[in-house]
Short mmCIF file of C-alpha atoms in Angstrom, two decimals:
data_model
loop_
_atom_site.label_atom_id
_atom_site.label_comp_id
_atom_site.label_asym_id
_atom_site.label_seq_id
_atom_site.Cartn_x
_atom_site.Cartn_y
_atom_site.Cartn_z
CA UNK A 88 -91.03 -61.72 121.77
CA UNK A 89 -88.88 -63.63 124.22
CA UNK A 90 -85.67 -62.14 125.56
CA UNK A 91 -82.34 -61.71 123.82
CA UNK A 92 -78.81 -60.75 124.71
CA UNK A 93 -78.74 -57.00 124.03
CA UNK A 94 -75.14 -55.96 123.41
CA UNK A 95 -74.55 -52.24 123.12
CA UNK A 96 -72.28 -49.38 124.00
CA UNK A 97 -75.23 -47.00 123.70
CA UNK A 98 -76.85 -47.84 127.03
CA UNK A 99 -74.43 -45.51 128.77
CA UNK A 100 -76.89 -43.33 130.66
CA UNK A 101 -78.69 -45.84 132.83
CA UNK A 102 -76.06 -46.41 135.58
CA UNK A 103 -75.70 -42.65 135.99
CA UNK A 104 -79.41 -41.94 136.17
CA UNK A 105 -80.79 -44.96 137.94
CA UNK A 106 -78.02 -46.91 139.60
CA UNK A 107 -80.56 -48.47 141.97
CA UNK A 108 -82.17 -50.48 139.17
CA UNK A 109 -79.02 -52.54 138.70
CA UNK A 110 -78.24 -55.83 140.39
CA UNK A 111 -75.55 -58.39 139.72
CA UNK A 112 -76.26 -60.90 136.97
CA UNK A 113 -76.30 -64.55 137.96
CA UNK A 114 -74.69 -65.95 134.81
CA UNK A 115 -73.27 -69.42 135.40
CA UNK A 116 -70.03 -69.79 133.49
CA UNK A 117 -68.39 -72.97 132.31
CA UNK A 118 -65.39 -74.12 134.32
CA UNK A 119 -62.39 -73.72 132.02
CA UNK A 120 -58.79 -73.92 133.08
CA UNK A 121 -56.72 -70.86 132.17
CA UNK A 122 -52.96 -71.25 131.81
CA UNK A 123 -50.55 -68.39 132.33
CA UNK A 124 -47.69 -69.63 130.18
CA UNK A 125 -47.28 -70.55 126.52
CA UNK A 126 -47.88 -74.27 125.95
CA UNK A 127 -46.47 -76.22 122.95
CA UNK A 128 -49.73 -76.43 121.02
CA UNK A 129 -51.03 -72.91 121.54
CA UNK A 130 -52.19 -70.62 118.76
CA UNK A 131 -52.82 -66.90 118.33
CA UNK A 132 -55.25 -64.90 116.18
CA UNK A 133 -55.12 -61.17 115.39
CA UNK A 134 -58.39 -59.48 114.45
CA UNK A 135 -58.84 -55.84 113.39
CA UNK A 136 -62.29 -54.35 113.90
CA UNK A 137 -62.63 -51.42 111.51
CA UNK A 138 -65.72 -49.77 112.96
CA UNK A 139 -67.61 -46.61 112.14
CA UNK A 140 -66.03 -44.56 114.94
CA UNK A 141 -62.55 -46.08 115.18
CA UNK A 142 -60.25 -49.04 114.53
CA UNK A 143 -59.51 -51.68 117.14
CA UNK A 144 -57.16 -54.64 117.33
CA UNK A 145 -57.78 -57.82 119.33
CA UNK A 146 -55.21 -60.56 119.94
CA UNK A 147 -56.49 -63.90 121.24
CA UNK A 148 -54.49 -66.87 122.53
CA UNK A 149 -55.94 -70.42 122.42
CA UNK A 150 -54.82 -73.80 123.75
CA UNK A 151 -55.15 -77.09 121.85
CA UNK A 152 -58.77 -77.45 123.00
CA UNK A 153 -59.66 -74.00 121.65
CA UNK A 154 -59.96 -72.54 125.15
CA UNK A 155 -58.67 -69.01 125.76
CA UNK A 156 -55.35 -68.50 127.49
CA UNK A 157 -53.97 -65.44 129.18
CA UNK A 158 -51.93 -62.78 127.42
CA UNK A 159 -50.13 -61.20 130.34
CA UNK A 160 -52.75 -60.37 132.96
CA UNK A 161 -55.69 -60.45 130.54
CA UNK A 162 -57.44 -63.01 128.37
CA UNK A 163 -57.06 -60.84 125.28
CA UNK A 164 -54.88 -57.98 124.12
CA UNK A 165 -56.89 -54.97 122.97
CA UNK A 166 -56.21 -51.43 121.79
CA UNK A 167 -57.99 -48.83 119.68
CA UNK A 168 -57.50 -45.62 117.72
CA UNK A 169 -59.74 -42.90 116.30
CA UNK A 170 -61.00 -42.04 113.75
CA UNK A 171 -62.14 -45.05 111.73
CA UNK A 172 -61.03 -45.96 108.21
CA UNK A 173 -64.09 -44.30 106.67
CA UNK A 174 -62.80 -40.92 107.85
CA UNK A 175 -60.01 -41.27 105.24
CA UNK A 176 -62.36 -41.78 102.29
CA UNK A 177 -60.29 -39.40 100.15
CA UNK A 178 -56.90 -40.85 101.13
CA UNK A 179 -56.91 -44.69 101.10
CA UNK A 180 -53.17 -44.94 101.78
CA UNK A 181 -53.46 -42.79 104.90
CA UNK A 182 -56.39 -44.93 106.01
CA UNK A 183 -54.26 -48.07 105.86
CA UNK A 184 -51.27 -46.40 107.52
CA UNK A 185 -53.47 -45.36 110.44
CA UNK A 186 -53.42 -49.03 111.44
CA UNK A 187 -49.63 -49.27 111.76
CA UNK A 188 -49.46 -48.49 115.51
CA UNK A 189 -52.07 -51.18 116.22
CA UNK A 190 -50.30 -53.68 113.96
CA UNK A 191 -46.97 -53.13 115.69
CA UNK A 192 -48.57 -53.63 119.09
CA UNK A 193 -50.26 -56.85 117.97
CA UNK A 194 -47.01 -58.24 116.56
CA UNK A 195 -45.22 -57.50 119.82
CA UNK A 196 -47.72 -59.76 121.60
CA UNK A 197 -47.41 -62.82 119.32
CA UNK A 198 -44.18 -64.85 119.76
CA UNK A 199 -42.02 -64.42 116.67
CA UNK A 200 -41.80 -68.15 115.91
CA UNK A 201 -45.62 -68.40 115.87
CA UNK A 202 -46.25 -65.36 113.68
CA UNK A 203 -46.11 -67.14 110.26
CA UNK A 204 -48.95 -69.43 111.38
CA UNK A 205 -50.98 -66.76 113.17
CA UNK A 206 -54.04 -65.68 111.15
CA UNK A 207 -54.62 -61.94 110.82
CA UNK A 208 -57.94 -60.50 109.67
CA UNK A 209 -59.57 -57.13 109.24
CA UNK A 210 -63.33 -56.86 109.22
CA UNK A 211 -64.92 -53.54 108.33
CA UNK A 212 -68.44 -52.94 109.60
CA UNK A 213 -71.07 -50.24 109.12
CA UNK A 214 -68.65 -47.35 108.55
CA UNK A 215 -67.25 -48.74 105.29
CA UNK A 216 -70.58 -50.33 104.32
CA UNK A 217 -72.02 -46.83 104.05
CA UNK A 218 -69.18 -45.50 101.88
CA UNK A 219 -69.25 -45.51 98.12
CA UNK A 220 -68.30 -49.04 97.03
CA UNK A 221 -65.30 -47.87 95.00
CA UNK A 222 -63.97 -45.69 97.84
CA UNK A 223 -64.35 -48.53 100.33
CA UNK A 224 -62.56 -51.03 98.09
CA UNK A 225 -59.61 -48.65 97.56
CA UNK A 226 -59.17 -48.42 101.33
CA UNK A 227 -59.39 -52.19 101.74
CA UNK A 228 -56.84 -52.78 98.98
CA UNK A 229 -54.37 -50.45 100.68
CA UNK A 230 -54.93 -52.36 103.93
CA UNK A 231 -54.23 -55.66 102.15
CA UNK A 232 -50.99 -54.28 100.75
CA UNK A 233 -49.96 -52.97 104.15
CA UNK A 234 -50.55 -56.29 105.91
CA UNK A 235 -48.84 -58.32 103.16
CA UNK A 236 -45.76 -56.12 102.91
CA UNK A 237 -45.28 -54.98 106.48
CA UNK A 238 -46.34 -57.95 108.61
CA UNK A 239 -45.06 -61.49 109.14
CA UNK A 240 -48.50 -62.65 110.27
CA UNK A 241 -50.53 -65.01 108.08
CA UNK A 242 -52.94 -63.04 105.87
CA UNK A 243 -55.31 -65.22 103.83
CA UNK A 244 -56.72 -64.00 100.48
CA UNK A 245 -60.09 -63.29 102.09
CA UNK A 246 -58.61 -61.89 105.30
CA UNK A 247 -59.55 -58.25 104.62
CA UNK A 248 -63.07 -57.21 103.72
CA UNK A 249 -66.37 -55.69 104.69
CA UNK A 250 -68.35 -57.94 107.00
CA UNK A 251 -71.92 -58.41 105.90
CA UNK A 252 -74.60 -58.36 108.56
CA UNK A 253 -74.84 -62.15 108.63
CA UNK A 254 -71.13 -62.52 109.37
CA UNK A 255 -71.08 -59.84 112.05
CA UNK A 256 -74.18 -61.20 113.79
CA UNK A 257 -73.07 -64.84 113.66
CA UNK A 258 -69.57 -64.01 114.94
CA UNK A 259 -71.13 -62.11 117.83
CA UNK A 260 -73.44 -65.01 118.66
CA UNK A 261 -70.54 -67.46 118.61
CA UNK A 262 -68.42 -65.19 120.84
CA UNK A 263 -71.09 -64.71 123.50
CA UNK A 264 -72.15 -68.36 123.62
CA UNK A 265 -68.51 -69.47 123.65
CA UNK A 266 -67.78 -67.28 126.69
CA UNK A 267 -70.89 -68.55 128.46
CA UNK A 268 -69.99 -72.19 127.75
CA UNK A 269 -73.16 -72.80 125.71
CA UNK A 270 -71.64 -74.20 122.50
CA UNK A 271 -72.20 -77.90 121.97
CA UNK A 272 -75.58 -77.87 123.72
CA UNK A 273 -79.10 -77.83 122.26
CA UNK A 274 -80.13 -74.62 120.50
CA UNK A 275 -82.66 -74.05 123.28
CA UNK A 276 -79.82 -73.77 125.81
CA UNK A 277 -78.04 -71.02 123.88
CA UNK A 278 -78.64 -67.28 124.17
CA UNK A 279 -79.65 -64.74 121.54
CA UNK A 280 -77.84 -61.47 120.91
CA UNK A 281 -78.69 -57.97 119.77
CA UNK A 282 -75.80 -55.59 119.20
CA UNK A 283 -76.55 -51.88 118.88
CA UNK A 284 -73.45 -50.47 117.23
CA UNK A 285 -72.68 -47.10 115.71
CA UNK A 286 -74.02 -47.72 112.22
CA UNK A 287 -76.18 -50.83 112.51
CA UNK A 288 -77.93 -53.32 114.76
CA UNK A 289 -77.22 -57.04 114.59
CA UNK A 290 -79.70 -59.63 115.86
CA UNK A 291 -78.86 -63.34 116.08
CA UNK A 292 -80.24 -66.39 117.86
CA UNK A 293 -80.52 -70.14 117.27
CA UNK A 294 -83.81 -71.50 115.95
CA UNK A 295 -85.31 -74.95 115.50
CA UNK A 296 -84.67 -76.94 112.34
CA UNK A 297 -88.34 -76.55 111.38
CA UNK A 298 -88.20 -72.74 111.75
CA UNK A 299 -85.04 -72.63 109.64
CA UNK A 300 -86.65 -74.80 106.98
CA UNK A 301 -89.62 -72.43 106.70
CA UNK A 302 -87.64 -69.17 106.84
CA UNK A 303 -88.63 -66.58 104.20
CA UNK A 304 -86.55 -66.50 101.04
CA UNK A 305 -84.74 -63.23 100.32
CA UNK A 306 -84.06 -61.45 97.05
CA UNK A 307 -80.78 -61.89 95.20
CA UNK A 308 -78.03 -59.83 96.80
CA UNK A 309 -79.65 -59.79 100.25
CA UNK A 310 -78.25 -61.64 103.25
CA UNK A 311 -80.22 -64.83 104.05
CA UNK A 312 -82.05 -64.97 107.37
CA UNK A 313 -80.56 -68.37 108.31
CA UNK A 314 -76.89 -69.30 108.67
CA UNK A 315 -75.74 -72.84 109.44
CA UNK A 316 -72.92 -73.54 111.91
CA UNK A 317 -71.28 -76.64 113.38
CA UNK A 318 -69.80 -75.87 116.79
CA UNK A 319 -68.38 -78.41 119.23
CA UNK A 320 -70.01 -81.19 117.22
CA UNK A 321 -73.47 -79.59 117.28
CA UNK A 322 -75.42 -78.33 114.26
CA UNK A 323 -77.05 -74.93 114.67
CA UNK A 324 -79.46 -72.98 112.50
CA UNK A 325 -78.89 -69.33 113.30
CA UNK A 326 -81.37 -66.55 112.58
CA UNK A 327 -79.31 -63.45 111.74
CA UNK A 328 -80.26 -59.99 110.53
CA UNK A 329 -78.43 -56.68 110.34
CA UNK A 330 -80.39 -53.41 110.44
CA UNK A 331 -78.15 -51.00 108.55
CA UNK A 332 -78.62 -47.31 109.51
CA UNK A 333 -80.21 -48.18 112.85
CA UNK A 334 -77.06 -48.00 114.99
CA UNK A 335 -76.67 -45.18 117.53
CA UNK A 336 -74.87 -42.63 115.35
CA UNK A 337 -76.69 -43.60 112.16
CA UNK A 338 -80.14 -43.41 113.74
CA UNK A 339 -79.55 -39.86 114.94
CA UNK A 340 -79.17 -38.91 111.29
CA UNK A 341 -82.40 -40.76 110.41
CA UNK A 342 -84.28 -38.81 113.09
CA UNK A 343 -82.87 -35.50 111.86
CA UNK A 344 -83.95 -36.32 108.30
CA UNK A 345 -87.55 -36.41 109.51
CA UNK A 346 -87.39 -32.76 110.60
CA UNK A 347 -85.23 -31.26 107.84
CA UNK A 348 -85.86 -27.51 107.65
CA UNK A 349 -87.33 -27.22 111.13
CA UNK A 350 -86.37 -27.60 114.77
CA UNK A 351 -86.27 -31.06 116.36
CA UNK A 352 -87.98 -31.92 119.69
CA UNK A 353 -85.36 -34.60 120.40
CA UNK A 354 -82.51 -32.06 120.68
CA UNK A 355 -81.74 -30.46 124.05
CA UNK A 356 -82.58 -26.78 124.43
CA UNK A 357 -79.55 -24.59 123.88
CA UNK A 358 -78.09 -26.49 120.94
CA UNK A 359 -78.15 -25.14 117.42
CA UNK A 360 -75.76 -26.60 114.90
CA UNK A 361 -75.19 -29.63 112.70
CA UNK A 362 -74.72 -33.35 113.18
CA UNK A 363 -72.26 -35.06 110.85
CA UNK A 364 -72.55 -38.73 109.95
CA UNK A 365 -71.12 -40.56 106.97
CA UNK A 366 -69.66 -37.33 105.60
CA UNK A 367 -73.09 -35.64 105.49
CA UNK A 368 -74.13 -32.70 107.67
CA UNK A 369 -77.64 -32.65 109.12
CA UNK A 370 -79.33 -29.64 110.67
CA UNK A 371 -79.71 -30.25 114.41
CA UNK A 372 -81.47 -27.40 116.16
CA UNK A 373 -83.55 -27.56 119.31
CA UNK A 374 -87.04 -26.13 119.42
CA UNK A 375 -87.45 -22.95 121.52
CA UNK A 376 -89.27 -24.96 124.20
CA UNK A 377 -86.51 -27.57 124.31
CA UNK A 378 -86.78 -31.34 123.96
CA UNK A 379 -90.12 -33.05 124.46
CA UNK A 380 -90.39 -36.77 125.17
CA UNK A 381 -93.81 -37.33 123.59
CA UNK A 382 -93.03 -35.41 120.41
CA UNK A 383 -89.58 -36.98 120.17
CA UNK A 384 -91.06 -40.47 120.49
CA UNK A 385 -93.42 -39.82 117.58
CA UNK A 386 -90.47 -38.85 115.37
CA UNK A 387 -88.40 -41.82 116.57
CA UNK A 388 -91.21 -44.27 115.73
CA UNK A 389 -91.53 -42.71 112.28
CA UNK A 390 -87.77 -43.07 111.67
CA UNK A 391 -87.88 -46.61 113.08
CA UNK A 392 -90.60 -47.40 110.52
CA UNK A 393 -92.54 -49.56 112.96
CA UNK A 394 -95.69 -49.48 110.81
CA UNK A 395 -94.03 -50.75 107.65
CA UNK A 396 -95.98 -53.48 105.88
CA UNK A 397 -94.63 -56.96 106.52
CA UNK A 398 -95.72 -60.12 104.66
CA UNK A 399 -94.60 -62.41 107.48
CA UNK A 400 -96.36 -63.58 110.62
CA UNK A 401 -93.67 -62.36 113.00
CA UNK A 402 -91.94 -59.04 112.29
CA UNK A 403 -89.78 -56.51 114.10
CA UNK A 404 -89.69 -53.13 112.31
CA UNK A 405 -89.08 -51.85 108.79
CA UNK A 406 -90.83 -54.95 107.40
CA UNK A 407 -88.23 -57.43 108.69
CA UNK A 408 -88.98 -61.04 109.70
CA UNK A 409 -88.14 -61.55 113.36
CA UNK A 410 -87.20 -65.22 113.17
CA UNK A 411 -90.30 -66.19 115.10
CA UNK A 412 -88.78 -66.06 118.58
CA UNK A 413 -88.52 -69.32 120.47
CA UNK A 414 -86.33 -70.85 123.16
CA UNK A 415 -83.05 -69.97 121.44
CA UNK A 416 -83.92 -66.33 122.04
CA UNK A 417 -84.91 -66.53 125.69
CA UNK A 418 -82.04 -64.76 127.50
CA UNK A 419 -81.30 -61.05 127.27
CA UNK A 420 -77.88 -59.69 128.26
CA UNK A 421 -76.04 -56.58 127.03
CA UNK A 422 -72.77 -54.66 127.17
CA UNK A 423 -72.83 -51.10 128.54
CA UNK A 424 -71.34 -49.39 131.58
CA UNK A 425 -67.65 -50.19 132.11
CA UNK A 426 -68.00 -49.86 135.88
CA UNK A 427 -70.84 -52.39 136.09
CA UNK A 428 -69.93 -55.48 134.03
CA UNK A 429 -73.34 -57.12 134.62
CA UNK A 430 -76.57 -55.27 135.39
CA UNK A 431 -80.31 -55.84 135.08
CA UNK A 432 -82.81 -53.34 133.67
CA UNK A 433 -86.28 -53.28 132.10
CA UNK A 434 -87.25 -51.49 128.86
CA UNK A 435 -89.46 -49.13 130.87
CA UNK A 436 -86.39 -47.91 132.77
CA UNK A 437 -85.25 -46.17 129.60
CA UNK A 438 -88.53 -44.28 129.42
CA UNK A 439 -88.10 -43.19 133.04
CA UNK A 440 -84.55 -42.07 132.28
CA UNK A 441 -85.71 -40.28 129.12
CA UNK A 442 -88.25 -38.26 131.13
CA UNK A 443 -85.38 -36.76 133.09
CA UNK A 444 -83.04 -36.34 130.12
CA UNK A 445 -85.68 -34.67 127.95
CA UNK A 446 -86.40 -32.06 130.64
CA UNK A 447 -82.90 -30.61 130.91
CA UNK A 448 -80.93 -28.12 128.83
CA UNK A 449 -77.61 -28.54 127.08
CA UNK A 450 -76.03 -26.48 129.84
CA UNK A 451 -77.18 -29.02 132.46
CA UNK A 452 -75.74 -32.12 130.77
CA UNK A 453 -72.15 -31.84 131.92
CA UNK A 454 -73.06 -31.75 135.61
CA UNK A 455 -75.80 -34.40 135.43
CA UNK A 456 -74.05 -36.80 133.03
CA UNK A 457 -70.31 -36.05 133.47
CA UNK A 458 -69.18 -39.20 131.62
CA UNK A 459 -70.88 -38.34 128.34
CA UNK A 460 -68.66 -37.01 125.56
CA UNK A 461 -69.30 -33.42 124.57
CA UNK A 462 -70.31 -34.42 121.04
CA UNK A 463 -73.03 -36.72 122.45
CA UNK A 464 -74.55 -34.24 124.90
CA UNK A 465 -77.20 -32.66 122.63
CA UNK A 466 -78.64 -36.13 121.94
CA UNK A 467 -79.13 -37.64 125.42
CA UNK A 468 -82.93 -37.31 125.14
CA UNK A 469 -82.98 -38.77 121.63
CA UNK A 470 -80.71 -41.71 122.51
CA UNK A 471 -82.82 -42.79 125.50
CA UNK A 472 -86.13 -42.38 123.68
CA UNK A 473 -84.72 -44.49 120.84
CA UNK A 474 -83.55 -47.27 123.15
CA UNK A 475 -86.95 -47.46 124.80
CA UNK A 476 -88.80 -47.48 121.46
CA UNK A 477 -86.40 -50.00 119.93
CA UNK A 478 -86.89 -52.51 122.73
CA UNK A 479 -90.66 -52.14 123.11
CA UNK A 480 -91.99 -51.08 119.70
CA UNK A 481 -89.19 -52.46 117.53
CA UNK A 482 -88.40 -55.82 119.14
CA UNK A 483 -91.72 -56.24 120.94
CA UNK A 484 -90.34 -56.76 124.44
CA UNK A 485 -92.61 -56.36 127.44
CA UNK A 486 -91.88 -53.04 129.21
CA UNK A 487 -91.15 -54.94 132.44
CA UNK A 488 -89.10 -57.76 130.92
CA UNK A 489 -85.71 -58.21 132.56
CA UNK A 490 -82.67 -57.47 130.40
CA UNK A 491 -79.13 -58.11 131.56
CA UNK A 492 -76.95 -55.27 130.30
CA UNK A 493 -73.17 -55.57 130.44
CA UNK A 494 -69.95 -54.28 128.91
CA UNK A 495 -68.06 -57.57 129.23
CA UNK A 496 -68.65 -61.22 130.13
CA UNK A 497 -66.89 -62.88 133.04
CA UNK A 498 -64.56 -65.66 131.92
CA UNK A 499 -63.05 -67.26 135.02
CA UNK A 500 -60.80 -64.63 136.60
CA UNK A 501 -61.08 -62.15 133.73
CA UNK A 502 -63.62 -60.05 131.87
CA UNK A 503 -63.81 -60.47 128.09
CA UNK A 504 -65.70 -58.29 125.64
CA UNK A 505 -68.42 -60.32 123.98
CA UNK A 506 -67.96 -58.95 120.47
CA UNK A 507 -67.69 -60.27 116.93
CA UNK A 508 -63.83 -60.27 116.75
CA UNK A 509 -63.70 -63.26 119.14
CA UNK A 510 -66.13 -65.17 116.93
CA UNK A 511 -64.02 -64.32 113.88
CA UNK A 512 -60.89 -65.48 115.72
CA UNK A 513 -62.56 -68.80 116.54
CA UNK A 514 -63.45 -69.28 112.87
CA UNK A 515 -59.90 -68.36 111.77
CA UNK A 516 -58.31 -70.74 114.27
CA UNK A 517 -60.81 -73.48 113.39
CA UNK A 518 -59.45 -73.49 109.84
CA UNK A 519 -56.08 -74.74 111.12
CA UNK A 520 -55.67 -78.54 110.67
CA UNK A 521 -55.39 -79.31 114.39
CA UNK A 522 -58.78 -77.68 115.09
CA UNK A 523 -60.71 -78.67 111.99
CA UNK A 524 -62.95 -81.16 113.81
CA UNK A 525 -63.93 -78.78 116.62
CA UNK A 526 -65.81 -75.94 114.93
CA UNK A 527 -66.61 -74.75 111.45
CA UNK A 528 -68.91 -72.34 109.70
CA UNK A 529 -71.01 -73.14 106.64
#
């Protein structure tokens, strides 16, 4: 499989363990002019990202050519809170009200005279996808009522909902290629993306018209593999797939399910307790000998379901069609360490890092990996083994293939997070009459 852009917040260990493997990425960015004052034809968009671990708000500011403008010193306004909406499954009203501080901050950024024409959206991702459908809808309805009754921003009828995997993946692809100045060029000039989130993984890249035409058909109710977009006057066929339950937090639970009733060789020695995900507690106890890379990898591959039967010629894992690869998938960049916006690693580096992580105890973690949250410490071995297996066994990358890993993408004099909210903002703004000929989604 050719390379992709690998976007993730999970690749947090590598700079700490092997800082020498990193070098600066040589991404050539488009030359866009950034203005520092509000121009007559500017527009704003407010996007809420209701994720599995927390809620975030993004405010974007565009000029008449749909180029980003500054908001103060930055190219976007951003803030976040914890926990996420799914943590309020039994109190939908409290879930909605948890967003009020973020809403008030967003409204303070958008000029008052522009607020009635400023689209506001909330997209819920894996966290609410995993909730009972009725519980999730009650939360979303309370959010709709809150935004309609408390905000002067422009909420469309479909402005609040759960993003399906196709939407999330395509928005991410648009955001990254927009920031890199790739939109409007041939599909072979664009870059592919893989986003390893908390609850799911999204994969998206542009394919040829012939590949799109011959894409496998899916069953009713499933997301199609191909999504069509028109961006900067160019037609794109986008391969998109979302792997629900394979995100960082969700996959830990899948690994623990494999060893229910016994100790787990992926857990660091010294930890005995439970891991909670999606409101369910899973036994998470280390074996007396501590974590073991080889044994952990066997369990990870079983949970990854790499040997699942697949009726297609090109597959990833769990029986999923890979899209066939190709030139639209040839660049691999990701989002990780906040102190190193662009870095280069190989899949094998995660195995090297895992060898160290799987040979320490829980007591050692704080001194060796001081930036890791306490709740993540028992799983440092598991997380690194998973990343290595995902890249090599899941996506079929060569162990020595170069991957650019980053937290943000450089956009002139600023760094911007390459995440789905920017793609959603572009779609929302594109629906305004003055932008209708620039970009649209099918």
